[in-house]
mmCIF file of C-alpha atoms and ligand atoms in Angstrom:
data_model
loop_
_atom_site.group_PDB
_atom_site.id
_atom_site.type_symbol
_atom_site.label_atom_id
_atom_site.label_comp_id
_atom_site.label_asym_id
_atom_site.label_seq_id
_atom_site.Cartn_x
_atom_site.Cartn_y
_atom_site.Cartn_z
ATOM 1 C CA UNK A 1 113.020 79.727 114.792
ATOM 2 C CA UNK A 2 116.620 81.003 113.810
ATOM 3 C CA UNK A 3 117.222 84.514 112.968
ATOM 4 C CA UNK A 4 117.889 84.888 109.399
ATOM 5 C CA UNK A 5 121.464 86.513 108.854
ATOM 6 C CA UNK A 6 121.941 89.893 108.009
ATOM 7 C CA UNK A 7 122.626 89.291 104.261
ATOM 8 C CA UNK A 8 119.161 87.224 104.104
ATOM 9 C CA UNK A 9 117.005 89.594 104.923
ATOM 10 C CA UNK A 10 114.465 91.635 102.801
ATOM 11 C CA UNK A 11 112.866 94.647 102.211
ATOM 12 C CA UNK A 12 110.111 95.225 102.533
ATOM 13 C CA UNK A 13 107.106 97.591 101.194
ATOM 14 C CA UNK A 14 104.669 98.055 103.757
ATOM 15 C CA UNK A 15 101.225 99.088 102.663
ATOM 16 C CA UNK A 16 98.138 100.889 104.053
ATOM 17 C CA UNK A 17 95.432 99.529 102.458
ATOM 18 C CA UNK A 18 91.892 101.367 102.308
ATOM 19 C CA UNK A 19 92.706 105.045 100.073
ATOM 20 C CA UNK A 20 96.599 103.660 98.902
ATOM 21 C CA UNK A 21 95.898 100.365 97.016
ATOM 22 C CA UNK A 22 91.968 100.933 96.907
ATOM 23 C CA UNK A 23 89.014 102.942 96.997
ATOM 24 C CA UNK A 24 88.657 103.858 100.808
ATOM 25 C CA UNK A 25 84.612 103.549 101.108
ATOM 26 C CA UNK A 26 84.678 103.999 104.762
ATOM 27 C CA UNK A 27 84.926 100.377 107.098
ATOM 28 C CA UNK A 28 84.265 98.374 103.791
ATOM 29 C CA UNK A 29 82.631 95.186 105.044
ATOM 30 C CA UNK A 30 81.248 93.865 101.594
ATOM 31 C CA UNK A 31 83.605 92.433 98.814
ATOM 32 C CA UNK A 32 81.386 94.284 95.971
ATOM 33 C CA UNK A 33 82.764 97.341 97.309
ATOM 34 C CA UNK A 34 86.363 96.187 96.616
ATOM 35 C CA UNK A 35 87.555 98.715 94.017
ATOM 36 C CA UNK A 36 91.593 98.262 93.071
ATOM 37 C CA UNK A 37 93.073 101.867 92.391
ATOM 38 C CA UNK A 38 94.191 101.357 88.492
ATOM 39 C CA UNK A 39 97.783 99.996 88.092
ATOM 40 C CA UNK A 40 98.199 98.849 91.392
ATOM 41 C CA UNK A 41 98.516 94.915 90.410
ATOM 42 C CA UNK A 42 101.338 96.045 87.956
ATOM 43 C CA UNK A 43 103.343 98.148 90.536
ATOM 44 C CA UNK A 44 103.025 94.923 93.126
ATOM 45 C CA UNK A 45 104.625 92.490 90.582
ATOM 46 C CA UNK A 46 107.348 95.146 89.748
ATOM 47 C CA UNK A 47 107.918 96.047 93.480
ATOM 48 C CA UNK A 48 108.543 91.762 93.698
ATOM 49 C CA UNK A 49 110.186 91.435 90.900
ATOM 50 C CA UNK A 50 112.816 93.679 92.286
ATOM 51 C CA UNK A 51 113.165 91.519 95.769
ATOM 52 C CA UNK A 52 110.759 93.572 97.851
ATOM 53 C CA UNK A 53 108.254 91.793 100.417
ATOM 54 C CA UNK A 54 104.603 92.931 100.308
ATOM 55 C CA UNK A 55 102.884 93.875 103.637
ATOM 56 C CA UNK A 56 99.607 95.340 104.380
ATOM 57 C CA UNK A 57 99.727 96.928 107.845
ATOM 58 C CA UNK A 58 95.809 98.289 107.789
ATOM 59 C CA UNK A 59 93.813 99.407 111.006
ATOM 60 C CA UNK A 60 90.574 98.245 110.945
ATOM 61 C CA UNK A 61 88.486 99.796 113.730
ATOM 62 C CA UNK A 62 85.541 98.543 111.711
ATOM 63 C CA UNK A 63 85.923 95.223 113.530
ATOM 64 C CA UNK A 64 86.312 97.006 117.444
ATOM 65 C CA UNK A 65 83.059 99.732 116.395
ATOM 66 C CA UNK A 66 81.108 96.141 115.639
ATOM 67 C CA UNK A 67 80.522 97.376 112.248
ATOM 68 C CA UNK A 68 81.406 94.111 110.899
ATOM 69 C CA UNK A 69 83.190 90.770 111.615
ATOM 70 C CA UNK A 70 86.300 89.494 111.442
ATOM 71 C CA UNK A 71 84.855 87.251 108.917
ATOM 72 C CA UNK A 72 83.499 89.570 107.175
ATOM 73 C CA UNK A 73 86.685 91.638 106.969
ATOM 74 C CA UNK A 74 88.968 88.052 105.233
ATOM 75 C CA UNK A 75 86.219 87.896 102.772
ATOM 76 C CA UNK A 76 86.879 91.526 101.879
ATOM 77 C CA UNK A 77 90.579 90.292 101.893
ATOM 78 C CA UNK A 78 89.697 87.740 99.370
ATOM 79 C CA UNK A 79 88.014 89.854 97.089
ATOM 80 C CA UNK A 80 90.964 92.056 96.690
ATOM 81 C CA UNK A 81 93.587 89.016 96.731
ATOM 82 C CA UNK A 82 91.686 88.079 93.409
ATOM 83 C CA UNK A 83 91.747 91.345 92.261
ATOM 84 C CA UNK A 84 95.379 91.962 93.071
ATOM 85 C CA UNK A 85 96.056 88.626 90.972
ATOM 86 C CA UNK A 86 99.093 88.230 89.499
ATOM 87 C CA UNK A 87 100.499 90.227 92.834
ATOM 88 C CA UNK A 88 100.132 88.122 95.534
ATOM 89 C CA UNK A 89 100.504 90.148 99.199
ATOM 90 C CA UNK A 90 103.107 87.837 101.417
ATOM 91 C CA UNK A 91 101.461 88.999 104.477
ATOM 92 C CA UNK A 92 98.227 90.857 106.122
ATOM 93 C CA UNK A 93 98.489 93.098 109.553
ATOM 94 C CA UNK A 94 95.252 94.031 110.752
ATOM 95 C CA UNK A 95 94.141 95.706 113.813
ATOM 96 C CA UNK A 96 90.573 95.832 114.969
ATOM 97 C CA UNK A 97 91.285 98.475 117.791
ATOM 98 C CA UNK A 98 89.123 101.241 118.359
ATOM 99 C CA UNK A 99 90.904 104.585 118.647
ATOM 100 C CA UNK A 100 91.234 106.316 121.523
ATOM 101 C CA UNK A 101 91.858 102.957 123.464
ATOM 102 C CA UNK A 102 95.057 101.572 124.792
ATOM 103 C CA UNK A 103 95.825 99.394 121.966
ATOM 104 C CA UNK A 104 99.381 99.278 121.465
ATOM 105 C CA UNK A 105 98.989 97.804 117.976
ATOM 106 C CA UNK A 106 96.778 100.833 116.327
ATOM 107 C CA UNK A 107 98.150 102.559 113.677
ATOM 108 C CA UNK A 108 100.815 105.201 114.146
ATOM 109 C CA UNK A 109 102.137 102.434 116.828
ATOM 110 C CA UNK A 110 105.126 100.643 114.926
ATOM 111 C CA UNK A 111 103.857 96.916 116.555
ATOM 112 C CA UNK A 112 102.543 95.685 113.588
ATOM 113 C CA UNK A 113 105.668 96.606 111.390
ATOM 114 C CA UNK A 114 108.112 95.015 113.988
ATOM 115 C CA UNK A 115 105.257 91.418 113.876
ATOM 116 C CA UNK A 116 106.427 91.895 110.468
ATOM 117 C CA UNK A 117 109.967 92.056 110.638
ATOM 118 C CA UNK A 118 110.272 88.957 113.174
ATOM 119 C CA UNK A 119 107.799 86.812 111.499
ATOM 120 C CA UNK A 120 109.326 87.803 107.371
ATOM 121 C CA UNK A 121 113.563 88.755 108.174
ATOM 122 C CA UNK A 122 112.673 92.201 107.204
ATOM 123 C CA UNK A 123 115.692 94.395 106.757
ATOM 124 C CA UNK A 124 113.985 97.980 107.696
ATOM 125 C CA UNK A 125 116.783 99.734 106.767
ATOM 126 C CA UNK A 126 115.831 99.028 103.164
ATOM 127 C CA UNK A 127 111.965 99.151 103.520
ATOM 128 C CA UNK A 128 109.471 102.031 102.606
ATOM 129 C CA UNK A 129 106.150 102.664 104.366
ATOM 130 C CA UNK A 130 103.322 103.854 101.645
ATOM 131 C CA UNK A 131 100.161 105.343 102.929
ATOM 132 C CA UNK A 132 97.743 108.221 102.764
ATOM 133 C CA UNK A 133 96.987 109.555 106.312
ATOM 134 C CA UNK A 134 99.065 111.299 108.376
ATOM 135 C CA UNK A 135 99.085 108.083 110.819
ATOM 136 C CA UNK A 136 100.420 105.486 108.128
ATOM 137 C CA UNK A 137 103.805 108.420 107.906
ATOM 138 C CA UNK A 138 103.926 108.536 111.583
ATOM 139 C CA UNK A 139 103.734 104.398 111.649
ATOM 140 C CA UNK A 140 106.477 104.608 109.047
ATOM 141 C CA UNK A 141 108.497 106.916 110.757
ATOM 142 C CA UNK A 142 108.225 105.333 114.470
ATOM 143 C CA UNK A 143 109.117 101.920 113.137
ATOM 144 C CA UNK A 144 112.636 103.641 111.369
ATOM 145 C CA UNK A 145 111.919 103.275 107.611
ATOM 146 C CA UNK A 146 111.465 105.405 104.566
ATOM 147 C CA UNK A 147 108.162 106.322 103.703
ATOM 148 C CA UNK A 148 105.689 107.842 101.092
ATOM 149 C CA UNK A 149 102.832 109.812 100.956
ATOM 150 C CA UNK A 150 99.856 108.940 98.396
ATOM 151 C CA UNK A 151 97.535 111.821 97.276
ATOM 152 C CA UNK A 152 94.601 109.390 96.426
ATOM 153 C CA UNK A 153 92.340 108.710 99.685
ATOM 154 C CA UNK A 154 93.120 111.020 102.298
ATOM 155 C CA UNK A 155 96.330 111.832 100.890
ATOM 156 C CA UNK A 156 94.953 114.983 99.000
ATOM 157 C CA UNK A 157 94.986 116.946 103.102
ATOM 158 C CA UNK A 158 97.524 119.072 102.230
ATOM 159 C CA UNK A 159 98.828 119.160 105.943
ATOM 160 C CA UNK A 160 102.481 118.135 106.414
ATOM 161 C CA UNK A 161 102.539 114.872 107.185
ATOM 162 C CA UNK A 162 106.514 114.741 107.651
ATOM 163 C CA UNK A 163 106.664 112.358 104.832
ATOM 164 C CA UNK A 164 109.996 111.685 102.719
ATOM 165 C CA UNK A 165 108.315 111.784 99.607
ATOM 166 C CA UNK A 166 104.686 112.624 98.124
ATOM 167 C CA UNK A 167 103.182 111.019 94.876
ATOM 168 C CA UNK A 168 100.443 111.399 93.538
ATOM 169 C CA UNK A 169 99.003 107.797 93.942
ATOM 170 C CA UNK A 170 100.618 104.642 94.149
ATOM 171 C CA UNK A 171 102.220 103.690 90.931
ATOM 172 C CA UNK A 172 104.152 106.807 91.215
ATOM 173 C CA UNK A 173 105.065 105.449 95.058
ATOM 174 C CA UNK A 174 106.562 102.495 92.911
ATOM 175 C CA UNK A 175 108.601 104.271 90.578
ATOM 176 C CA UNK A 176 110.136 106.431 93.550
ATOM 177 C CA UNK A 177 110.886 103.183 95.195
ATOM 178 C CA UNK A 178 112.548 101.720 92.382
ATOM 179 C CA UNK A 179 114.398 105.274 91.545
ATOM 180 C CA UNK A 180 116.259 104.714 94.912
ATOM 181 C CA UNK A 181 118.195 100.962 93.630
ATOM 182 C CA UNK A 182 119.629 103.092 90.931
HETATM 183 MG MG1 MG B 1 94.288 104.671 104.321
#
C-alpha cells in the first residue's frame, strides 16, 4: 500500500464507546442493552459531513475476563451500527486485554490510534480524541491529538483528567469540534 500524501489525509474523530456514544452498562454482551445517548446519530453525520473520519477505539476487557465472546461483542456492534443509522462508523478498534497485563494495545496505550492512522491516512494533527475516563484523555494525549472530555458515563469524576476541553455529553463534543474550523 502507498502512503497517502500529506494533502490526502483526514481527520479523524476518535471515539470511546461504552459512557460517550452510549449507555455504559458495564461489559455489555447483549444487543438489548444497546442504548444510543440522544443526538448522537445527528452529531456523527455532522462530524462527516464536515470531512471527519469516525473511529471507535473501545477496550473491551469483557472479552479477556471471559465475560463474553468475541462474537458476542460484533453482535453488540451490530445493534448499535443500526442504531447509529444514518451515521455509519468507518472503522472499529477493540481490545480484549485484561488490565494489569502487558498488552501494549489497552487503552491509555496510543496502538490502536496509530492501527488507525496507517490503515485510514489519518492526519492527527487535525483529529480529536472524545471519551469519558481519564484513560480515553491519556490515549488521546499519548497518541498527539486534541481531545475532549464527556460528562455522561464516567465523565461526571470530577478529577482532572488533563483534557483540552470538557462538555457535557457528546453533542456538545461536536459543536466544540466544529467551533475549531471556524
Ligand atoms: Mg467509556
Amino acid at each position: 500500500m502507498t502512503r497517502p500524501a500529506p494533502d490526502q489525509l483526514s481527520p479523524a474523530v476518535f471515539l470511546d464507546r461504552d459512557g460517550t456514544i452510549m449507555r455504559d452498562v458495564e461489559y455489555c454482551s447483549d444487543p438489548k442493552q444497546v442504548e444510543i445517548f440522544s443526538g448522537v446519530p445527528e452529531a456523527l453525520v455532522r462530524l462527516k459531513q464536515n470531512g471527519y473520519k469516525l473511529i471507535i477505539i473501545s477496550n473491551q476487557s469483557g472479552i479477556g475476563r471471559g465475560y463474553f465472546s468475541e462474537e458476542q461483542f460484533w453482535f453488540v456492534q451490530d445493534a448499535i451500527a443500526r442504531k447509529l443509522a444514518p451515521a455509519v462508523i468507518d472503522a472499529i478498534y477493540y481490545c480484549p486485554d485484561k488490565p494489569g497485563g502487558r498488552s501494549t494495545r489497552r487503552k491509555p496505550s496510543p496502538e490502536m490510534v496509530f492501527e488507525a492512522q496507517r490503515d485510514h491516512g489519518i492526519d492527527l494533527s487535525r483529529s480529536f480524541f472524545v471519551g469519558d475516563k481519564a484513560i480515553d484523555i491519556q490515549c488521546g494525549r499519548n497518541a498527539g491529538v486534541r481531545t475532549i472530555l464527556v460528562q455522561t458515563g464516567y465523565g461526571l469524576q470530577k478529577e482532572d483528567t488533563g483534557a483540552e476541553f470538557v462538555a457535557r455529553e457528546f453533542t456538545e463534543a461536536t459543536d466544540i469540534i466544529l467551533e475549531q474550523l471556524k
